[in-house]
Amino acid sequence: MDFELSEDHLTTQKWVHEFAEKEIRPVAAHYDEAEEFPWPVLKRAAEVGLFGLEFYLETLAADPSGLMFPVCFEETCWGCAGISLGIWGSGLPLTTLAYSGTPEQLLQWAPLMFGTADDPKVGALCVTEPDAGSDVSALRTRARRDGDEWVLNGQKVFITNGGIASVHVVVATVDPALGHRGQAAFIVGPGNPGLRQGKKERKLGIRASHTAGVLLEDYRIPLEDVVGGVERLEAKLEQARSEGPSRGSAALKTFEMTRPSVAAQAVGIARAAFEFSRDYAKERTQFGRPIIDNQGVAFKLADMAMESDAARLRGIDVEAEGRRDRGLGHRTGDPDPGRVRLRQGLPGREVVPRREDLHPVRGDLRDPADRDQPRARPLSPKSLFPLTP
Ligand SMILES: Cc1cc2nc3c(=O)[nH]c(=O)nc-3n(C[C@H](O)[C@H](O)[C@H](O)COP(=O)(O)OP(=O)(O)OC[C@H]3O[C@@H](n4cnc5c(N)ncnc54)[C@H](O)[C@@H]3O)c2cc1C
């Protein structure tokens, strides 16, 4: 696997970065304070071709490495994470349709999730409920079959674009006894009073993104609007009842496909935080010199930069890393455990000290940053003050 960015990635990255710098950054504070959905920015993004189904199909989905979406997401999040979620939030329901829907469903509903450059629209994926967050198998929203229709009833919470979307993809339980294997996703189009927006969340961050509850009261949709079609659902339920292996759920498949982009979102935010801090530290003068000239400040900034880069590289093959470390002449030839851990992104995993000559006072490793390391020896008054009798 090669994680080097291609020429295509680099060109698109530069283009998205320029959009973030010119169109997102200047209005970020306004939308964050006002907690307004950034429709004008979406309109601008649609005009230049960044927001829309074509961009997903021709640039993101067409990239065989899968890196294009995280690359773009990192750049827009560098601009403003809330506005960025406004631009990319429709990707969640689109992914459900793309990976679990029929080609006809994708053709019919996907364009409605984006609208046009003059009149942009958004989509929403509704999974989470008051008592079903991490535990997706506990969903209570019910889909009951009534003749040629499904009747949906339930309550969703924390839904990105919930209530303002023109298409809601709602995950509901058809057979509660089967846990997540008894669930299916349903497509809810615009203009039916059976779907209402619930409470809009007031958030501490990503405030330009709209997060709200969704209420479904006897919402009726045609049978064919179950994602993947009725026949596939019935076959899946049949298989689950006979306790065969699970074919997976549309919700879990969507999360699997979209989680790397959530990590890229965090990297974009971290990079912006680092740059703001660095610039301030260069500009702020105390005791006659910029505060960045103090090692204590500069080291913190260096750690921030290193950790953001390490987070971006977390997928790098550990074996390859080992070979590279051997090339640099490490004593044992093993990859440095701290660096491996950082690149694997496994915080909390125990790091085996490789060096015997640990610092006598701190008792921890010095590379990488101390605060990333568990204590190699528990701290005791004796280890802190070795001369104590
Ligand atoms: C801004 C925002 C946008 C969102 N957008 C959407 C959306 O568009 N659609 C949607 O369906 N949902 C959305 N969500 C909801 C999100 O998916 C849930 O918040 C998430 O699934 C976690 O559920 P929860 O908040 O109920 O946390 P809980 O499940 O209650 O978890 C609370 C804490 O316990 C930990 N925990 C839980 N179970 C375990 C375990 N077994 N072992 C160890 N630790 C555990 C969790 O890691 C977490 O730290 C959004 C949430 C936010 C904040």
Tab-separated table of C-alpha atoms in Angstrom, residues 18-387:
chain	number	residue	atom	x	y	z
A	18	GLU	CA	-7.512	27.878	-1.649
A	19	PHE	CA	-11.300	27.555	-1.355
A	20	ALA	CA	-10.975	27.136	2.424
A	21	GLU	CA	-8.698	30.169	2.663
A	22	LYS	CA	-10.788	32.482	0.463
A	23	GLU	CA	-14.378	31.352	1.066
A	24	ILE	CA	-14.463	29.588	4.455
A	25	ARG	CA	-11.956	31.284	6.786
A	26	PRO	CA	-13.272	34.857	6.323
A	27	VAL	CA	-16.834	33.875	7.390
A	28	ALA	CA	-15.982	31.120	9.884
A	29	ALA	CA	-16.275	33.280	13.012
A	30	HIS	CA	-19.658	34.655	11.902
A	31	TYR	CA	-21.279	31.258	11.334
A	32	ASP	CA	-19.717	29.859	14.481
A	33	GLU	CA	-21.089	32.681	16.640
A	34	ALA	CA	-24.485	32.840	14.938
A	35	GLU	CA	-24.889	29.018	14.774
A	36	GLU	CA	-26.367	29.489	11.323
A	37	PHE	CA	-26.216	26.971	8.525
A	38	PRO	CA	-23.758	28.347	5.918
A	39	TRP	CA	-25.998	28.169	2.818
A	40	PRO	CA	-24.092	30.944	0.949
A	41	VAL	CA	-20.810	29.021	1.349
A	42	LEU	CA	-22.478	25.855	0.037
A	43	LYS	CA	-23.760	27.859	-2.907
A	44	ARG	CA	-20.257	29.129	-3.638
A	45	ALA	CA	-18.850	25.585	-3.245
A	46	ALA	CA	-21.493	24.325	-5.677
A	47	GLU	CA	-20.625	27.083	-8.180
A	48	VAL	CA	-16.946	26.107	-8.250
A	49	GLY	CA	-17.768	22.375	-8.343
A	50	LEU	CA	-16.699	21.407	-4.816
A	51	PHE	CA	-20.226	20.725	-3.517
A	52	GLY	CA	-22.339	18.411	-5.636
A	53	LEU	CA	-22.882	14.854	-6.767
A	54	GLU	CA	-20.464	15.237	-9.696
A	55	PHE	CA	-17.560	15.965	-7.359
A	56	TYR	CA	-18.336	12.802	-5.368
A	57	LEU	CA	-18.648	10.642	-8.466
A	58	GLU	CA	-15.858	12.074	-10.621
A	59	THR	CA	-13.245	12.988	-8.025
A	60	LEU	CA	-13.862	11.242	-4.702
A	61	ALA	CA	-15.373	7.872	-5.644
A	62	ALA	CA	-13.176	7.660	-8.751
A	63	ASP	CA	-9.971	7.737	-6.682
A	64	PRO	CA	-8.796	4.123	-6.265
A	65	SER	CA	-6.597	4.918	-3.233
A	66	GLY	CA	-9.538	6.225	-1.169
A	67	LEU	CA	-7.340	9.104	0.006
A	68	MET	CA	-8.999	11.887	-1.969
A	69	PHE	CA	-11.891	12.399	0.446
A	70	PRO	CA	-9.742	12.567	3.624
A	71	VAL	CA	-7.357	14.938	1.789
A	72	CYS	CA	-10.227	17.307	0.868
A	73	PHE	CA	-11.915	17.010	4.269
A	74	GLU	CA	-8.701	17.937	6.080
A	75	GLU	CA	-8.380	21.121	4.024
A	76	THR	CA	-11.985	22.312	4.539
A	77	CYS	CA	-11.747	21.506	8.267
A	78	TRP	CA	-8.572	23.584	8.373
A	79	GLY	CA	-10.865	26.423	7.184
A	80	CYS	CA	-13.726	25.728	9.644
A	81	ALA	CA	-14.881	22.322	10.870
A	82	GLY	CA	-18.545	23.399	11.156
A	83	ILE	CA	-18.802	24.836	7.637
A	84	SER	CA	-16.871	21.818	6.407
A	85	LEU	CA	-19.499	19.476	7.860
A	86	GLY	CA	-22.142	21.570	6.101
A	87	ILE	CA	-20.336	20.902	2.817
A	88	TRP	CA	-19.665	17.189	3.356
A	89	GLY	CA	-22.535	16.090	5.641
A	90	SER	CA	-24.571	14.760	2.704
A	91	GLY	CA	-21.775	12.258	2.119
A	92	LEU	CA	-23.171	10.089	4.965
A	93	PRO	CA	-26.579	9.297	3.440
A	94	LEU	CA	-24.961	9.207	0.003
A	95	THR	CA	-22.557	6.493	1.218
A	96	THR	CA	-25.502	4.440	2.522
A	97	LEU	CA	-27.193	4.658	-0.856
A	98	ALA	CA	-23.982	4.012	-2.787
A	99	TYR	CA	-22.982	0.905	-0.827
A	100	SER	CA	-26.340	-0.572	0.199
A	101	GLY	CA	-28.901	0.879	-2.237
A	102	THR	CA	-29.915	-0.249	-5.706
A	103	PRO	CA	-28.582	1.692	-8.745
A	104	GLU	CA	-32.137	3.016	-9.334
A	105	GLN	CA	-32.329	4.383	-5.779
A	106	LEU	CA	-28.961	6.085	-6.161
A	107	LEU	CA	-30.056	7.691	-9.435
A	108	GLN	CA	-33.402	8.828	-8.028
A	109	TRP	CA	-32.363	10.181	-4.627
A	110	ALA	CA	-28.698	11.228	-4.741
A	111	PRO	CA	-29.244	14.353	-6.926
A	112	LEU	CA	-31.937	15.550	-4.479
A	113	MET	CA	-29.369	15.554	-1.667
A	114	PHE	CA	-27.357	18.252	-3.445
A	115	GLY	CA	-29.876	20.307	-5.427
A	116	THR	CA	-28.351	22.794	-7.854
A	117	ALA	CA	-25.780	25.572	-7.610
A	118	ASP	CA	-28.655	28.096	-7.473
A	119	ASP	CA	-30.585	26.137	-4.879
A	120	PRO	CA	-28.292	23.770	-2.940
A	121	LYS	CA	-29.826	21.034	-0.764
A	122	VAL	CA	-28.455	18.618	1.818
A	123	GLY	CA	-29.091	15.054	2.966
A	124	ALA	CA	-29.108	13.417	6.417
A	125	LEU	CA	-28.416	9.966	7.808
A	126	CYS	CA	-30.538	9.245	10.886
A	127	VAL	CA	-29.226	6.443	13.077
A	128	THR	CA	-28.658	7.711	16.636
A	129	GLU	CA	-31.501	7.674	19.184
A	130	PRO	CA	-31.748	8.812	22.801
A	131	ASP	CA	-30.932	5.266	24.043
A	132	ALA	CA	-28.929	4.033	21.071
A	133	GLY	CA	-25.606	5.772	20.445
A	134	SER	CA	-22.591	3.462	20.260
A	135	ASP	CA	-24.996	0.537	20.651
A	136	VAL	CA	-26.582	0.673	17.217
A	137	SER	CA	-28.367	-2.642	17.829
A	138	ALA	CA	-30.634	-0.943	20.413
A	139	LEU	CA	-32.557	1.228	17.906
A	140	ARG	CA	-36.254	1.594	18.748
A	141	THR	CA	-37.510	3.441	15.664
A	142	ARG	CA	-39.885	0.949	14.048
A	143	ALA	CA	-40.693	0.320	10.406
A	144	ARG	CA	-43.955	-1.618	10.143
A	145	ARG	CA	-45.165	-3.027	6.859
A	146	ASP	CA	-48.746	-2.047	6.019
A	147	GLY	CA	-49.813	-3.299	2.598
A	148	ASP	CA	-47.749	-1.519	-0.040
A	149	GLU	CA	-46.213	0.895	2.427
A	150	TRP	CA	-43.826	1.151	5.348
A	151	VAL	CA	-44.999	3.094	8.393
A	152	LEU	CA	-42.151	4.703	10.339
A	153	ASN	CA	-42.390	5.799	13.973
A	154	GLY	CA	-39.600	6.921	16.263
A	155	GLN	CA	-37.211	9.590	17.477
A	156	LYS	CA	-33.677	10.337	16.292
A	157	VAL	CA	-31.165	12.649	17.987
A	158	PHE	CA	-27.904	14.425	17.094
A	159	ILE	CA	-28.616	14.220	13.361
A	160	THR	CA	-26.395	16.298	11.072
A	161	ASN	CA	-28.784	18.240	8.778
A	162	GLY	CA	-31.725	16.653	10.655
A	163	GLY	CA	-34.965	18.394	9.640
A	164	ILE	CA	-33.345	20.712	7.063
A	165	ALA	CA	-32.371	17.913	4.667
A	166	SER	CA	-34.348	17.271	1.519
A	167	VAL	CA	-33.605	13.539	1.830
A	168	HIS	CA	-33.356	11.709	5.171
A	169	VAL	CA	-32.078	8.144	5.190
A	170	VAL	CA	-33.536	6.646	8.375
A	171	VAL	CA	-32.304	3.439	9.965
A	172	ALA	CA	-35.174	1.607	11.689
A	173	THR	CA	-35.952	-1.784	13.146
A	174	VAL	CA	-38.150	-4.123	11.174
A	175	ASP	CA	-37.730	-7.077	13.524
A	176	PRO	CA	-36.452	-6.036	16.983
A	177	ALA	CA	-35.703	-9.640	17.988
A	178	LEU	CA	-32.864	-9.754	15.439
A	179	GLY	CA	-30.838	-6.812	16.837
A	180	HIS	CA	-28.960	-4.894	14.134
A	181	ARG	CA	-29.641	-7.746	11.699
A	182	GLY	CA	-33.329	-6.880	11.939
A	183	GLN	CA	-32.726	-3.277	10.852
A	184	ALA	CA	-32.975	-1.570	7.480
A	185	ALA	CA	-32.470	1.924	6.083
A	186	PHE	CA	-35.419	3.812	4.589
A	187	ILE	CA	-35.411	6.765	2.231
A	188	VAL	CA	-37.586	9.673	3.312
A	189	GLY	CA	-38.068	12.300	0.620
A	190	PRO	CA	-39.094	15.933	0.998
A	191	GLY	CA	-42.494	17.362	1.837
A	192	ASN	CA	-44.311	14.996	4.200
A	193	PRO	CA	-45.670	16.307	7.523
A	194	GLY	CA	-44.893	12.925	9.171
A	195	LEU	CA	-41.270	14.012	9.583
A	196	ARG	CA	-40.496	16.925	11.887
A	197	GLN	CA	-37.345	18.500	13.198
A	198	GLY	CA	-36.857	18.001	16.932
A	199	LYS	CA	-34.590	19.970	19.234
A	200	LYS	CA	-31.697	21.775	17.574
A	201	GLU	CA	-28.524	21.152	19.577
A	202	ARG	CA	-26.500	24.094	20.834
A	203	LYS	CA	-22.949	22.900	20.566
A	204	LEU	CA	-19.548	23.946	21.899
A	205	GLY	CA	-17.864	23.375	18.541
A	206	ILE	CA	-18.635	22.850	14.825
A	207	ARG	CA	-21.522	25.236	15.442
A	208	ALA	CA	-22.104	26.144	11.795
A	209	SER	CA	-23.152	22.548	11.248
A	210	HIS	CA	-26.841	21.899	11.936
A	211	THR	CA	-27.362	19.093	14.483
A	212	ALA	CA	-30.940	18.300	15.520
A	213	GLY	CA	-33.449	15.653	16.489
A	214	VAL	CA	-35.834	14.123	13.959
A	215	LEU	CA	-39.334	12.916	14.852
A	216	LEU	CA	-41.218	10.398	12.732
A	217	GLU	CA	-44.931	10.005	13.357
A	218	ASP	CA	-46.791	7.480	11.207
A	219	TYR	CA	-44.593	8.451	8.304
A	220	ARG	CA	-45.652	6.393	5.266
A	221	ILE	CA	-43.321	5.567	2.402
A	222	PRO	CA	-43.687	3.162	-0.549
A	223	LEU	CA	-42.361	-0.394	-0.075
A	224	GLU	CA	-39.603	0.107	-2.650
A	225	ASP	CA	-38.040	2.924	-0.612
A	226	VAL	CA	-36.249	0.531	1.699
A	227	VAL	CA	-32.530	0.846	0.851
A	228	GLY	CA	-31.472	-2.133	-1.272
A	229	GLY	CA	-35.067	-3.119	-2.107
A	230	VAL	CA	-37.661	-5.348	-0.441
A	231	GLU	CA	-36.362	-8.634	-1.811
A	232	ARG	CA	-32.897	-8.101	-0.417
A	233	LEU	CA	-34.323	-7.085	2.956
A	234	GLU	CA	-36.499	-10.191	3.127
A	235	ALA	CA	-33.563	-12.427	2.222
A	236	LYS	CA	-31.463	-10.735	4.917
A	237	LEU	CA	-34.163	-11.172	7.568
A	238	GLU	CA	-34.684	-14.792	6.548
A	239	GLN	CA	-30.989	-15.469	6.872
A	240	ALA	CA	-30.818	-13.757	10.264
A	241	ARG	CA	-33.808	-15.792	11.519
A	242	SER	CA	-32.147	-19.025	10.527
A	243	GLU	CA	-29.082	-17.740	12.445
A	244	GLY	CA	-26.812	-17.728	9.452
A	245	PRO	CA	-23.897	-15.271	9.227
A	246	SER	CA	-24.833	-11.612	9.206
A	247	ARG	CA	-24.664	-9.651	5.955
A	248	GLY	CA	-23.946	-6.553	7.999
A	249	SER	CA	-26.114	-3.489	8.413
A	250	ALA	CA	-26.333	-0.417	6.184
A	251	ALA	CA	-25.586	1.818	9.191
A	252	LEU	CA	-22.455	-0.083	10.220
A	253	LYS	CA	-21.242	-0.260	6.622
A	254	THR	CA	-21.652	3.516	6.311
A	255	PHE	CA	-19.681	4.103	9.517
A	256	GLU	CA	-16.892	1.787	8.318
A	257	MET	CA	-16.645	3.684	5.048
A	258	THR	CA	-16.713	7.168	6.552
A	259	ARG	CA	-14.635	6.920	9.773
A	260	PRO	CA	-11.252	7.670	8.114
A	261	SER	CA	-12.695	11.016	7.046
A	262	VAL	CA	-13.699	11.775	10.639
A	263	ALA	CA	-10.034	11.269	11.569
A	264	ALA	CA	-9.019	13.601	8.717
A	265	GLN	CA	-11.439	16.171	10.150
A	266	ALA	CA	-9.548	16.045	13.465
A	267	VAL	CA	-6.206	16.441	11.680
A	268	GLY	CA	-7.477	19.551	9.831
A	269	ILE	CA	-8.663	21.088	13.105
A	270	ALA	CA	-5.349	20.235	14.827
A	271	ARG	CA	-3.357	21.768	11.974
A	272	ALA	CA	-5.341	25.003	12.148
A	273	ALA	CA	-4.949	25.115	15.952
A	274	PHE	CA	-1.195	24.629	15.581
A	275	GLU	CA	-0.877	27.405	12.987
A	276	PHE	CA	-2.914	29.886	15.040
A	277	SER	CA	-0.810	29.084	18.136
A	278	ARG	CA	2.493	29.324	16.255
A	279	ASP	CA	1.596	32.664	14.684
A	280	TYR	CA	0.499	34.063	18.045
A	281	ALA	CA	3.678	32.835	19.726
A	282	LYS	CA	5.742	34.595	17.059
A	283	GLU	CA	3.813	37.844	17.406
A	284	ARG	CA	3.387	38.038	21.198
A	285	THR	CA	6.360	39.676	22.897
A	286	GLN	CA	7.162	39.367	26.606
A	287	PHE	CA	10.404	40.188	28.434
A	288	GLY	CA	11.602	41.863	25.242
A	289	ARG	CA	11.318	38.908	22.854
A	290	PRO	CA	8.635	36.851	21.079
A	291	ILE	CA	7.391	34.112	23.404
A	292	ILE	CA	8.249	31.462	20.761
A	293	ASP	CA	11.936	32.120	21.595
A	294	ASN	CA	11.350	30.375	24.928
A	295	GLN	CA	12.084	26.670	24.665
A	296	GLY	CA	9.073	25.712	26.789
A	297	VAL	CA	6.752	27.328	24.238
A	298	ALA	CA	8.646	26.155	21.148
A	299	PHE	CA	8.763	22.535	22.349
A	300	LYS	CA	4.990	22.486	22.831
A	301	LEU	CA	4.490	23.806	19.302
A	302	ALA	CA	6.923	21.225	17.933
A	303	ASP	CA	4.941	18.473	19.695
A	304	MET	CA	1.688	19.797	18.216
A	305	ALA	CA	3.158	19.747	14.695
A	306	MET	CA	4.683	16.293	15.186
A	307	GLU	CA	1.471	14.800	16.574
A	308	SER	CA	-0.677	16.174	13.721
A	309	ASP	CA	1.760	14.744	11.174
A	310	ALA	CA	1.881	11.418	13.005
A	311	ALA	CA	-1.920	11.267	13.069
A	312	ARG	CA	-1.996	11.811	9.311
A	313	LEU	CA	0.499	8.996	8.799
A	314	ARG	CA	-1.165	6.524	11.164
A	315	GLY	CA	-1.870	4.031	8.421
A	316	ILE	CA	1.760	3.567	7.494
A	317	ASP	CA	2.777	-0.067	7.471
A	318	VAL	CA	4.667	-0.824	10.668
A	319	GLU	CA	6.945	-3.259	8.909
A	320	ALA	CA	7.958	-0.626	6.391
A	321	GLU	CA	8.608	1.720	9.272
A	322	GLY	CA	10.854	-0.895	10.853
A	323	ARG	CA	12.896	-1.203	7.695
A	324	ARG	CA	13.280	2.557	7.531
A	325	ASP	CA	14.403	2.717	11.176
A	326	ARG	CA	17.024	0.033	10.536
A	327	GLY	CA	18.331	2.188	7.693
A	328	LEU	CA	18.784	5.040	10.166
A	329	GLY	CA	21.047	2.855	12.290
A	330	HIS	CA	18.992	2.164	15.416
A	331	ARG	CA	20.851	-0.163	17.719
A	332	THR	CA	18.493	-3.144	17.792
A	333	GLY	CA	17.110	-2.786	14.294
A	334	ASP	CA	13.571	-2.781	15.757
A	335	PRO	CA	11.242	0.072	15.003
A	336	ASP	CA	11.190	2.569	17.818
A	337	PRO	CA	8.149	1.454	19.865
A	338	GLY	CA	7.062	5.015	20.601
A	339	ARG	CA	7.077	5.980	16.943
A	340	VAL	CA	5.293	2.782	15.988
A	341	ARG	CA	2.615	3.498	18.569
A	342	LEU	CA	2.164	7.039	17.319
A	343	ARG	CA	1.879	5.885	13.743
A	344	GLN	CA	-0.449	3.039	14.630
A	345	GLY	CA	-2.522	5.495	16.611
A	346	LEU	CA	-2.897	3.170	19.565
A	347	PRO	CA	-2.770	5.480	22.574
A	348	GLY	CA	-2.733	3.665	25.864
A	349	ARG	CA	-1.009	0.618	24.435
A	350	GLU	CA	1.947	-0.253	26.582
A	351	VAL	CA	5.307	0.779	25.194
A	352	VAL	CA	8.193	-1.476	26.123
A	353	PRO	CA	11.235	0.617	27.024
A	354	ARG	CA	14.129	-0.246	24.738
A	355	ARG	CA	16.823	1.747	26.460
A	356	GLU	CA	18.159	0.661	29.811
A	357	ASP	CA	19.587	4.067	30.611
A	358	LEU	CA	16.282	5.711	31.547
A	359	HIS	CA	16.432	9.099	33.100
A	360	PRO	CA	17.009	8.541	36.840
A	361	VAL	CA	14.523	11.184	37.955
A	362	ARG	CA	11.714	11.103	35.427
A	363	GLY	CA	12.031	7.374	34.823
A	364	ASP	CA	10.397	7.595	31.452
A	365	LEU	CA	11.435	7.650	27.819
A	366	ARG	CA	12.496	10.866	26.177
A	367	ASP	CA	11.600	10.000	22.600
A	368	PRO	CA	8.857	10.628	21.621
A	369	ALA	CA	7.412	13.371	23.831
A	370	ASP	CA	7.340	12.445	27.514
A	371	ARG	CA	3.649	13.049	27.951
A	372	ASP	CA	2.897	10.428	25.299
A	373	GLN	CA	4.614	7.738	27.287
A	374	PRO	CA	3.313	5.688	30.172
A	375	ARG	CA	5.655	5.710	33.124
A	376	ALA	CA	8.252	2.990	32.725
A	377	ARG	CA	8.514	2.869	36.510
A	378	PRO	CA	5.902	4.104	38.941
A	379	LEU	CA	6.860	7.430	40.433
A	380	SER	CA	7.720	7.299	44.102
A	381	PRO	CA	9.209	9.905	46.437
A	382	LYS	CA	12.419	7.943	46.163
A	383	SER	CA	12.540	8.105	42.380
A	384	LEU	CA	11.700	11.803	42.404
A	385	PHE	CA	14.245	12.633	45.084
A	386	PRO	CA	16.919	9.920	44.834
A	387	LEU	CA	18.981	11.371	47.675
